[in-house]
PDB file of C-alpha atoms in Angstrom:
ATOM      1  CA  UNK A   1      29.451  -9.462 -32.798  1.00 92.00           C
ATOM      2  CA  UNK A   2      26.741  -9.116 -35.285  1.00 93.00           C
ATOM      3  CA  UNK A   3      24.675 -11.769 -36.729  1.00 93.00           C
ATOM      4  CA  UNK A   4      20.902 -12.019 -36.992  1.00 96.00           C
ATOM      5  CA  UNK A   5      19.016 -15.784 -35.860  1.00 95.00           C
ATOM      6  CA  UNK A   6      15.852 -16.892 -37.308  1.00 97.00           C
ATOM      7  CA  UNK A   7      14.096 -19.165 -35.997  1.00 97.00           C
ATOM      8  CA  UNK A   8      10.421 -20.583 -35.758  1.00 98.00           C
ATOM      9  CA  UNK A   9      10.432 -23.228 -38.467  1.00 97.00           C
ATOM     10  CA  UNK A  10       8.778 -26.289 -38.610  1.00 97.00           C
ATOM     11  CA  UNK A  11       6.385 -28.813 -40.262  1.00 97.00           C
ATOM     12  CA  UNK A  12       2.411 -27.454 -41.200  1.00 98.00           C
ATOM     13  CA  UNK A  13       0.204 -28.793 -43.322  1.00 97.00           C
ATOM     14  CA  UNK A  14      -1.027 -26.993 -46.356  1.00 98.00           C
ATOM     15  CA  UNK A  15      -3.411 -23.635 -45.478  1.00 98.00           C
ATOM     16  CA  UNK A  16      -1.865 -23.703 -42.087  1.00 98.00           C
ATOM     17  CA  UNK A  17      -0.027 -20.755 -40.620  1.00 98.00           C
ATOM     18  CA  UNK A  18       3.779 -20.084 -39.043  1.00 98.00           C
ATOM     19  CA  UNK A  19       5.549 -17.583 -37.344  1.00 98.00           C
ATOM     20  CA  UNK A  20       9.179 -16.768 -38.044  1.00 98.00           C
ATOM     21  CA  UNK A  21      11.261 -14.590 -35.975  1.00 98.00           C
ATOM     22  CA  UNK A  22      14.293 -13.259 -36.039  1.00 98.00           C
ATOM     23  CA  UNK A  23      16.516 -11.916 -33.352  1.00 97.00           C
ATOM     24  CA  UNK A  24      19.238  -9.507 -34.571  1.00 96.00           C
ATOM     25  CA  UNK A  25      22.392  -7.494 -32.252  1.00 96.00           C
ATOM     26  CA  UNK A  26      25.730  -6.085 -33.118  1.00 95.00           C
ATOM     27  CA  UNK A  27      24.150  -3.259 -34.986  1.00 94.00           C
ATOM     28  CA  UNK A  28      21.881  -0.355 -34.758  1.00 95.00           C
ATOM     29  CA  UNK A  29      18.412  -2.196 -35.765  1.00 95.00           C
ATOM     30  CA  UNK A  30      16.046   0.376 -35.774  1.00 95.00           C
ATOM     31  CA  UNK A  31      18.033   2.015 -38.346  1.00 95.00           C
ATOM     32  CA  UNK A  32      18.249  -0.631 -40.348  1.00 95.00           C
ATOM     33  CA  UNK A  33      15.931  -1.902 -43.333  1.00 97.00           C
ATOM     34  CA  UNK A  34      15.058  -5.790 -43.245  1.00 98.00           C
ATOM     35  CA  UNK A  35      14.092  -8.557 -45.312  1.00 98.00           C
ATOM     36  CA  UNK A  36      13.275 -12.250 -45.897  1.00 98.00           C
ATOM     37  CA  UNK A  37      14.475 -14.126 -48.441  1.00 98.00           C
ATOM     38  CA  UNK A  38      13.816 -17.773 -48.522  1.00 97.00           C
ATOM     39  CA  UNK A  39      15.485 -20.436 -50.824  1.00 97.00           C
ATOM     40  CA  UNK A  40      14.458 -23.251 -52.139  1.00 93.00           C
ATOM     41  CA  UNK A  41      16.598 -25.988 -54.519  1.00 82.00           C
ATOM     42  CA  UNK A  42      14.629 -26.314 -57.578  1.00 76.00           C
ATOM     43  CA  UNK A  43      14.011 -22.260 -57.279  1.00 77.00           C
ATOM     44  CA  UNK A  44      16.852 -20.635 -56.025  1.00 89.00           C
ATOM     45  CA  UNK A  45      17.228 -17.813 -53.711  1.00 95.00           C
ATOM     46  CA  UNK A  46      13.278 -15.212 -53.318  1.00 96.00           C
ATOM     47  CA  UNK A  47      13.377 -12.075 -52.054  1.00 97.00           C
ATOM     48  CA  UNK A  48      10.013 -12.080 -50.261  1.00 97.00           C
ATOM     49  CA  UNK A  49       9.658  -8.978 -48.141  1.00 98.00           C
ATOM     50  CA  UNK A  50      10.709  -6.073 -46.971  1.00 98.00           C
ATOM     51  CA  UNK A  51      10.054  -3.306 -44.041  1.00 98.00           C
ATOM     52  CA  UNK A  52      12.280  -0.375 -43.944  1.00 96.00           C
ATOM     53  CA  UNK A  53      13.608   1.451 -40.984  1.00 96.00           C
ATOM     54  CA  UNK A  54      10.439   3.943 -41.400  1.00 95.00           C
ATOM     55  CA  UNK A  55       8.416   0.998 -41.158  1.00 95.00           C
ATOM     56  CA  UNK A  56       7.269   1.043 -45.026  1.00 96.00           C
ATOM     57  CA  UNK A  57       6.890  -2.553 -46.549  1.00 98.00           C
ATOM     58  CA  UNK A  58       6.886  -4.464 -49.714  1.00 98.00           C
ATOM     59  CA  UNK A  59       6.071  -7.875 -50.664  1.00 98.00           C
ATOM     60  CA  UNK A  60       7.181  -9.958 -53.543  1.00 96.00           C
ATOM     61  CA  UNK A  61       3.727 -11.101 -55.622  1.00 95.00           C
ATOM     62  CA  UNK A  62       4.199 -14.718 -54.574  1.00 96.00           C
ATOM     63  CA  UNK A  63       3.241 -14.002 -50.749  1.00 98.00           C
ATOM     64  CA  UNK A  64       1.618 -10.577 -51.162  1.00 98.00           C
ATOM     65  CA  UNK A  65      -2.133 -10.672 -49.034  1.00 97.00           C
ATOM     66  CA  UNK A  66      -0.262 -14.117 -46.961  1.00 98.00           C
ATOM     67  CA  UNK A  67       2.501 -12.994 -45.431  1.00 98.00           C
ATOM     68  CA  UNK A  68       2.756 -10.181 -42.902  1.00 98.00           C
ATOM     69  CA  UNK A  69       5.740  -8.801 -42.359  1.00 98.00           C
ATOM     70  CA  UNK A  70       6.640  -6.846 -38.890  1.00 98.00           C
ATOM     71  CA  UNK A  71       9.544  -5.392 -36.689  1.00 98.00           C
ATOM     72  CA  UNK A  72       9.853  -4.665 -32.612  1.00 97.00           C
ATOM     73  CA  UNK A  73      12.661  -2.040 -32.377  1.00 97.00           C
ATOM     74  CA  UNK A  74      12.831  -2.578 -28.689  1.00 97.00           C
ATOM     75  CA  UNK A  75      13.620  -6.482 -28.882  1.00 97.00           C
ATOM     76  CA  UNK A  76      15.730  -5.924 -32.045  1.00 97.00           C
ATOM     77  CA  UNK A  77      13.767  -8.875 -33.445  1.00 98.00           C
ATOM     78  CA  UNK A  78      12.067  -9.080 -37.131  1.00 98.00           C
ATOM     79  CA  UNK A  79       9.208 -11.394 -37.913  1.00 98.00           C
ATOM     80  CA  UNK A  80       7.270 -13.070 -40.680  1.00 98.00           C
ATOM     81  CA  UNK A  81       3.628 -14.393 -40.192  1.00 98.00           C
ATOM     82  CA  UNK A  82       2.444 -16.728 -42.453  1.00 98.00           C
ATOM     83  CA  UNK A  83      -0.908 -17.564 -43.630  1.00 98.00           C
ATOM     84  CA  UNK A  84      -2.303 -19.851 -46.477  1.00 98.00           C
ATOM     85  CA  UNK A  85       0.501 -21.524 -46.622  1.00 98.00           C
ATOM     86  CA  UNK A  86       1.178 -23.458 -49.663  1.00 97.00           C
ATOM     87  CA  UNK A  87       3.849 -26.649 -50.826  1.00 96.00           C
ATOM     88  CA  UNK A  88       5.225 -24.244 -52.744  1.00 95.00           C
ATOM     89  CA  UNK A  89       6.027 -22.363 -49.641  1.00 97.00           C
ATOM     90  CA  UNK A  90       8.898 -25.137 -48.237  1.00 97.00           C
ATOM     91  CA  UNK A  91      11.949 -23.459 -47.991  1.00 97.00           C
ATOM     92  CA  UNK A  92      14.653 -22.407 -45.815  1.00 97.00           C
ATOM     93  CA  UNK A  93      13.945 -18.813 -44.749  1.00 98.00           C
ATOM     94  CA  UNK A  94      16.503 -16.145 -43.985  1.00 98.00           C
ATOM     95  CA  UNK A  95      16.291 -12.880 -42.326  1.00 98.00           C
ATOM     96  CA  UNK A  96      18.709 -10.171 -43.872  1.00 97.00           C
ATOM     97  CA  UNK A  97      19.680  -6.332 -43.711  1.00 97.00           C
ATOM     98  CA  UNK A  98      20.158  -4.858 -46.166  1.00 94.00           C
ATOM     99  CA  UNK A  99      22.470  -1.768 -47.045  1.00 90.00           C
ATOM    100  CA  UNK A 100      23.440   0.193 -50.201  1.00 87.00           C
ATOM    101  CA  UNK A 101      20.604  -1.698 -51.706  1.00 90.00           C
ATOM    102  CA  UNK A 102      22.709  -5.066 -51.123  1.00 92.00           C
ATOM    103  CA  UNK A 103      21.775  -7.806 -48.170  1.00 95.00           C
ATOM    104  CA  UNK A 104      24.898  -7.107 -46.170  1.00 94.00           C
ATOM    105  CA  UNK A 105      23.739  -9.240 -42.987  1.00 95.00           C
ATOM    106  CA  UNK A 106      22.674 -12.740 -43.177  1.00 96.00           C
ATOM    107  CA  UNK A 107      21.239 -14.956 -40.625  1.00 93.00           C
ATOM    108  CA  UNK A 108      21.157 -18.416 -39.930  1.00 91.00           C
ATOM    109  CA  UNK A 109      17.718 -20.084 -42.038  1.00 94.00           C
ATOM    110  CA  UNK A 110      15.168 -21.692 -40.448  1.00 97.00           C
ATOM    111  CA  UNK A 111      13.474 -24.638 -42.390  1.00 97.00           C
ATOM    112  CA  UNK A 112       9.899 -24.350 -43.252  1.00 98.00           C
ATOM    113  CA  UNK A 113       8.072 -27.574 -44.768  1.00 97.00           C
ATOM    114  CA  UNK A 114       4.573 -27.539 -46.004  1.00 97.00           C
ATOM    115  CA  UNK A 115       3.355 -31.032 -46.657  1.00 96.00           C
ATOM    116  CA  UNK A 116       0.065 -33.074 -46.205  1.00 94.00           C
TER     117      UNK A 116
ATOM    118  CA  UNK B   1       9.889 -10.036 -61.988  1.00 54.00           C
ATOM    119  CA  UNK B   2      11.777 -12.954 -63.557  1.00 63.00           C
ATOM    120  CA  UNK B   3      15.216 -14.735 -62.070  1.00 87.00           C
ATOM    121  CA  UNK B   4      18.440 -13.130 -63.501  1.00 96.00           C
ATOM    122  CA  UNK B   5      20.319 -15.630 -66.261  1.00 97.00           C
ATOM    123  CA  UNK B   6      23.144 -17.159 -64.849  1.00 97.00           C
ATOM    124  CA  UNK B   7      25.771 -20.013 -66.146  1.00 96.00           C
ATOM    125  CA  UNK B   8      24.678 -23.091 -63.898  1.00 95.00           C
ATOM    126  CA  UNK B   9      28.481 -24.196 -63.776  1.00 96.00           C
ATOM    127  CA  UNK B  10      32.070 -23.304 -64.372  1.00 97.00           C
ATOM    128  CA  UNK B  11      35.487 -24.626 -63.283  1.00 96.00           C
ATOM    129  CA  UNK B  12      38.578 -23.780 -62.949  1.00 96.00           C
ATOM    130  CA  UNK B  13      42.677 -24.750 -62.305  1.00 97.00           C
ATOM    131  CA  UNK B  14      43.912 -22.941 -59.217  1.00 97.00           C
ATOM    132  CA  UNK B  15      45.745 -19.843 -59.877  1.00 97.00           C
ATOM    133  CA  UNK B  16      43.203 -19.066 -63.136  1.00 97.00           C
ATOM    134  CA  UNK B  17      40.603 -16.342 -63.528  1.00 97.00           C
ATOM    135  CA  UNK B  18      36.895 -17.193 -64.310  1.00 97.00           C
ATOM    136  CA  UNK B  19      34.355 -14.475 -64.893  1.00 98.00           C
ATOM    137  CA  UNK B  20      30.800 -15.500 -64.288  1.00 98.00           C
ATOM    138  CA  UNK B  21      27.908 -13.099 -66.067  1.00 98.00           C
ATOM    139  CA  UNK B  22      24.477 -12.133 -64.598  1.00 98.00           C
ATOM    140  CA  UNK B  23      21.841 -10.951 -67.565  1.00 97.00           C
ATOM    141  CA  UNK B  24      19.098  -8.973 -66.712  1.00 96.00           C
ATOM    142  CA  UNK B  25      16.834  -6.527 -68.106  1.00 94.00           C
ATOM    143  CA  UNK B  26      16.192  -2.703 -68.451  1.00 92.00           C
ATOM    144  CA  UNK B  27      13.993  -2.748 -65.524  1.00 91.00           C
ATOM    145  CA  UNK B  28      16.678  -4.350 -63.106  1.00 93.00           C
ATOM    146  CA  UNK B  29      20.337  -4.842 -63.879  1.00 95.00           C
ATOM    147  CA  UNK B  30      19.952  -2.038 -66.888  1.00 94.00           C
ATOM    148  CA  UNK B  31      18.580   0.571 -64.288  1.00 91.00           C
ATOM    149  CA  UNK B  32      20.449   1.021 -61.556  1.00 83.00           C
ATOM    150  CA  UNK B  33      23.658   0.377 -60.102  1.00 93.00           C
ATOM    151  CA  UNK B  34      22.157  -2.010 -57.515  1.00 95.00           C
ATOM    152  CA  UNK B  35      23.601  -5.276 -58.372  1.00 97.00           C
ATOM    153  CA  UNK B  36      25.280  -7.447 -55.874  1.00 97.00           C
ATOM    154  CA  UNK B  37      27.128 -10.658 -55.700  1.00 98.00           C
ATOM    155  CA  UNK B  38      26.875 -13.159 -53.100  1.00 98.00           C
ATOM    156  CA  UNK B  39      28.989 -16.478 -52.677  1.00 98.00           C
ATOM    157  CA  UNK B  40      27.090 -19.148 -50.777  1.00 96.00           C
ATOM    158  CA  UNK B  41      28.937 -22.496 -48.891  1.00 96.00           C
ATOM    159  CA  UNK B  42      26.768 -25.817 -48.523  1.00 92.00           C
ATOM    160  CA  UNK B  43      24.333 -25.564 -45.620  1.00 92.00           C
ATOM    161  CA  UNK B  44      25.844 -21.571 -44.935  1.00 94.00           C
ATOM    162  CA  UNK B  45      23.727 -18.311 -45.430  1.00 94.00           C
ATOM    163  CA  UNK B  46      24.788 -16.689 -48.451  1.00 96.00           C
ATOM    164  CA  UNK B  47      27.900 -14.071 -48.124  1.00 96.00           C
ATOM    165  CA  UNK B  48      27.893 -10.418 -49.786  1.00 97.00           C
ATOM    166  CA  UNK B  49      31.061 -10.663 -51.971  1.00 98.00           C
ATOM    167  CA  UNK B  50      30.035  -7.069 -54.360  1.00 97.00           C
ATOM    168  CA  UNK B  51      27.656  -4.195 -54.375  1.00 96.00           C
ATOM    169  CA  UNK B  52      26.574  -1.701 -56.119  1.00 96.00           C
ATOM    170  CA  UNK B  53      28.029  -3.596 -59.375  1.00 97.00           C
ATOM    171  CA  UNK B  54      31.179  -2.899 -58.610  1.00 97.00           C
ATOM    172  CA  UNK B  55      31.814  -2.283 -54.816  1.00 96.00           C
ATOM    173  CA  UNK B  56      33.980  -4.712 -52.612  1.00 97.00           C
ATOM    174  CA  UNK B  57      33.092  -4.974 -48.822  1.00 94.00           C
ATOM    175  CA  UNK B  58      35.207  -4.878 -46.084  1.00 94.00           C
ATOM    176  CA  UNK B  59      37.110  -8.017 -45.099  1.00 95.00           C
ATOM    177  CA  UNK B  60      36.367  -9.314 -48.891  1.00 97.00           C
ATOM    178  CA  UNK B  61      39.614 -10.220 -50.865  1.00 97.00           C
ATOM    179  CA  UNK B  62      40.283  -7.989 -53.975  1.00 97.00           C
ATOM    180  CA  UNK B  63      40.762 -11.454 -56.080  1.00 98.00           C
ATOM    181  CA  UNK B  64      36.587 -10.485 -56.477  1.00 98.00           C
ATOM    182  CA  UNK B  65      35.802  -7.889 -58.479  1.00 98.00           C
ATOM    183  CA  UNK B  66      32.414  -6.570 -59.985  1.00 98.00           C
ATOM    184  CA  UNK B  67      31.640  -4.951 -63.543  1.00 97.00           C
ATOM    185  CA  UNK B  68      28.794  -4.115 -65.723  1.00 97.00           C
ATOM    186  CA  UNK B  69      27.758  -3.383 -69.292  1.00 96.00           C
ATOM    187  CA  UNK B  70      23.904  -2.474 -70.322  1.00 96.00           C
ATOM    188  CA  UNK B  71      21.559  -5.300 -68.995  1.00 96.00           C
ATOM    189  CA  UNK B  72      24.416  -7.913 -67.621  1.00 97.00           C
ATOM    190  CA  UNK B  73      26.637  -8.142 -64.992  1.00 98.00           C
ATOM    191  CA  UNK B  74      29.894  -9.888 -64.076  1.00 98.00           C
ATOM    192  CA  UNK B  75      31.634 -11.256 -61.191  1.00 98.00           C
ATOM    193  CA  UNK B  76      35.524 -12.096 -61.746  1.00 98.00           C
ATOM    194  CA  UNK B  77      37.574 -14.364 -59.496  1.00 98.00           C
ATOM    195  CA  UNK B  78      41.249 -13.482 -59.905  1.00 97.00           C
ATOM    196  CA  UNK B  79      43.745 -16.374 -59.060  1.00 97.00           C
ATOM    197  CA  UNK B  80      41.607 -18.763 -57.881  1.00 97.00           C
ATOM    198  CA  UNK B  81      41.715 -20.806 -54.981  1.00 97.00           C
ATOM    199  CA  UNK B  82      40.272 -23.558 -53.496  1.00 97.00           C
ATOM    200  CA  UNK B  83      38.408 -21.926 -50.774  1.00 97.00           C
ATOM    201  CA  UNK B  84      36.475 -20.022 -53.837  1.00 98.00           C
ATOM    202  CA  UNK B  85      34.954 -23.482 -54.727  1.00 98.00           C
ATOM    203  CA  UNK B  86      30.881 -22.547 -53.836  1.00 97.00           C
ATOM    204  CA  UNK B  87      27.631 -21.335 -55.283  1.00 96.00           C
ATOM    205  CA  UNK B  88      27.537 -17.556 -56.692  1.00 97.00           C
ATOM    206  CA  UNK B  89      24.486 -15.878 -57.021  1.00 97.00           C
ATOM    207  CA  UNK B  90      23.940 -12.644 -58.422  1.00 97.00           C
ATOM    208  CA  UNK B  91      21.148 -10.117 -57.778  1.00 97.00           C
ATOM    209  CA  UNK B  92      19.624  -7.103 -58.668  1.00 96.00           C
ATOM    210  CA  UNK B  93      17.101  -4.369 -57.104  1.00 95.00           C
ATOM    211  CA  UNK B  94      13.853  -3.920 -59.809  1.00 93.00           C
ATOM    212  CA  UNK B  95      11.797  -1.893 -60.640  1.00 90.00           C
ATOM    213  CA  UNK B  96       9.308  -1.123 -58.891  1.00 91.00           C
ATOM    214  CA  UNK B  97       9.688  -2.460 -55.651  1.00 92.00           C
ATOM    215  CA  UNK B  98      11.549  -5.782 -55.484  1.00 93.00           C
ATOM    216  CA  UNK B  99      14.783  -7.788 -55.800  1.00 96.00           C
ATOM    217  CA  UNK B 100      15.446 -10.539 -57.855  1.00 96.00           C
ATOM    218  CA  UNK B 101      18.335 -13.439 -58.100  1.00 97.00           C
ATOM    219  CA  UNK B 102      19.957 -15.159 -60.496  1.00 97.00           C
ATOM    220  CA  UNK B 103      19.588 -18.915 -60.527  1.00 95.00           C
ATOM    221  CA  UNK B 104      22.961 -19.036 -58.904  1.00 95.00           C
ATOM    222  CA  UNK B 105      26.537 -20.427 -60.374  1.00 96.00           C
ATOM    223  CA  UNK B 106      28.178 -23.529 -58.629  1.00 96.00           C
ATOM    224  CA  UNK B 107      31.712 -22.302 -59.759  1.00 98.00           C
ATOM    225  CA  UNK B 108      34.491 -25.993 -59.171  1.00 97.00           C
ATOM    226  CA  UNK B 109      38.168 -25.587 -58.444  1.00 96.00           C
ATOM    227  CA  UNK B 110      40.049 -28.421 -60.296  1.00 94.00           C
TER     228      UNK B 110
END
């Protein structure tokens, strides 16, 4: 089965830090390019970042020099640090593959809140 | 890079069509062939319904179907049903680097 968990969600004040991960199986990971997106109601769905299969990354502007994005091809597990956080930063966060330039795998969010 | 433009709503009567449209810009939806459409359940992770503007994945019912012309896109729902009733958000890969979504569509069967 494939499917991709995130997890690591939680409650943190305002310039705190959290640590997302997400465990993935059901298909070849290493091989595979990765992403968060988070999404938030008034906002709508982010892309936020990305690391490819080749290990190359990209951040969207909004976390760029925060968040730092990483990958452990032997625990087929992606994960997300995240520093400075902000309100702005409460969202549900999802992990996702993408393919074809498309997120073909979704996992399950995890909720972040940032609040005093 | 700014959200795609999205209708926030549309409806429906089972058995209808309803095309929802996606506008962009030259540096995202205009430039590649990298849009994709994703349908999204209350309290669910979103679900790839189209890629590449116009590609269907496997498992996906053909009642979805993807087009394009210059800057905006278009997702139609064929015969609808009320298991279509959901969010429908459209994205696009940008130049340089990045993706962005559209604000997302809460499409209602009636």
């Amino acid at each position: 089965e494939v499917y991709m968990v995130a997890s690591g969600g939680g409650l943190v004040q305002p310039g705190g830090s959290l640590r997302l991960s997400c465990a993935a199986s059901g298909f070849t990971f290493s091989g595979s390019h990765l992403n968060w997106v988070r999404q938030t109601p008034g906002k709508g769905l982010e892309w936020i970042s990305y690391i490819g299969s080749g290990f190359n990354i990209h951040y969207s502007d909004s976390v760029k020099g925060r968040f730092t994005i990483s990958r452990d091809n032997a625990r087929n597990s992606l994960y997300l640090e995240m520093n400075s956080l902000r309100t702005e930063d409460s969202a549900v966060y999802y992990c996702a593959a993408d393919r074809d330039w498309a997120f073909i795998i979704w996992g399950q969010g995890t909720v972040v809140t940032v609040s005093p | 890079q700014s959200a795609l433009t999205q209708p926030a709503s549309l409806s429906g009567s089972p058995g209808q069509s309803i095309t929802i449209s996606c506008t962009g810009t030259s540096s995202d939806v205009g430039s590649f062939n990298r849009v994709s459409w994703f349908q999204q359940h209350p309290g669910k992770a979103p679900k790839l319904m189209i890629y590449e503007d116009t590609q269907r994945p496997s498992g996906v019912s053909n009642r979805f179907s993807g087009s394009k012309s210059g800057n905006t896109a278009s997702l139609t729902i064929s015969g609808l049903q009320a298991e279509d009733e959901a969010d429908y958000f459209c994205c696009s890969f940008a130049y340089p680097f990045a993706w962005v979504f559209g604000g997302g569509t809460k499409v209602t069967v009636l």
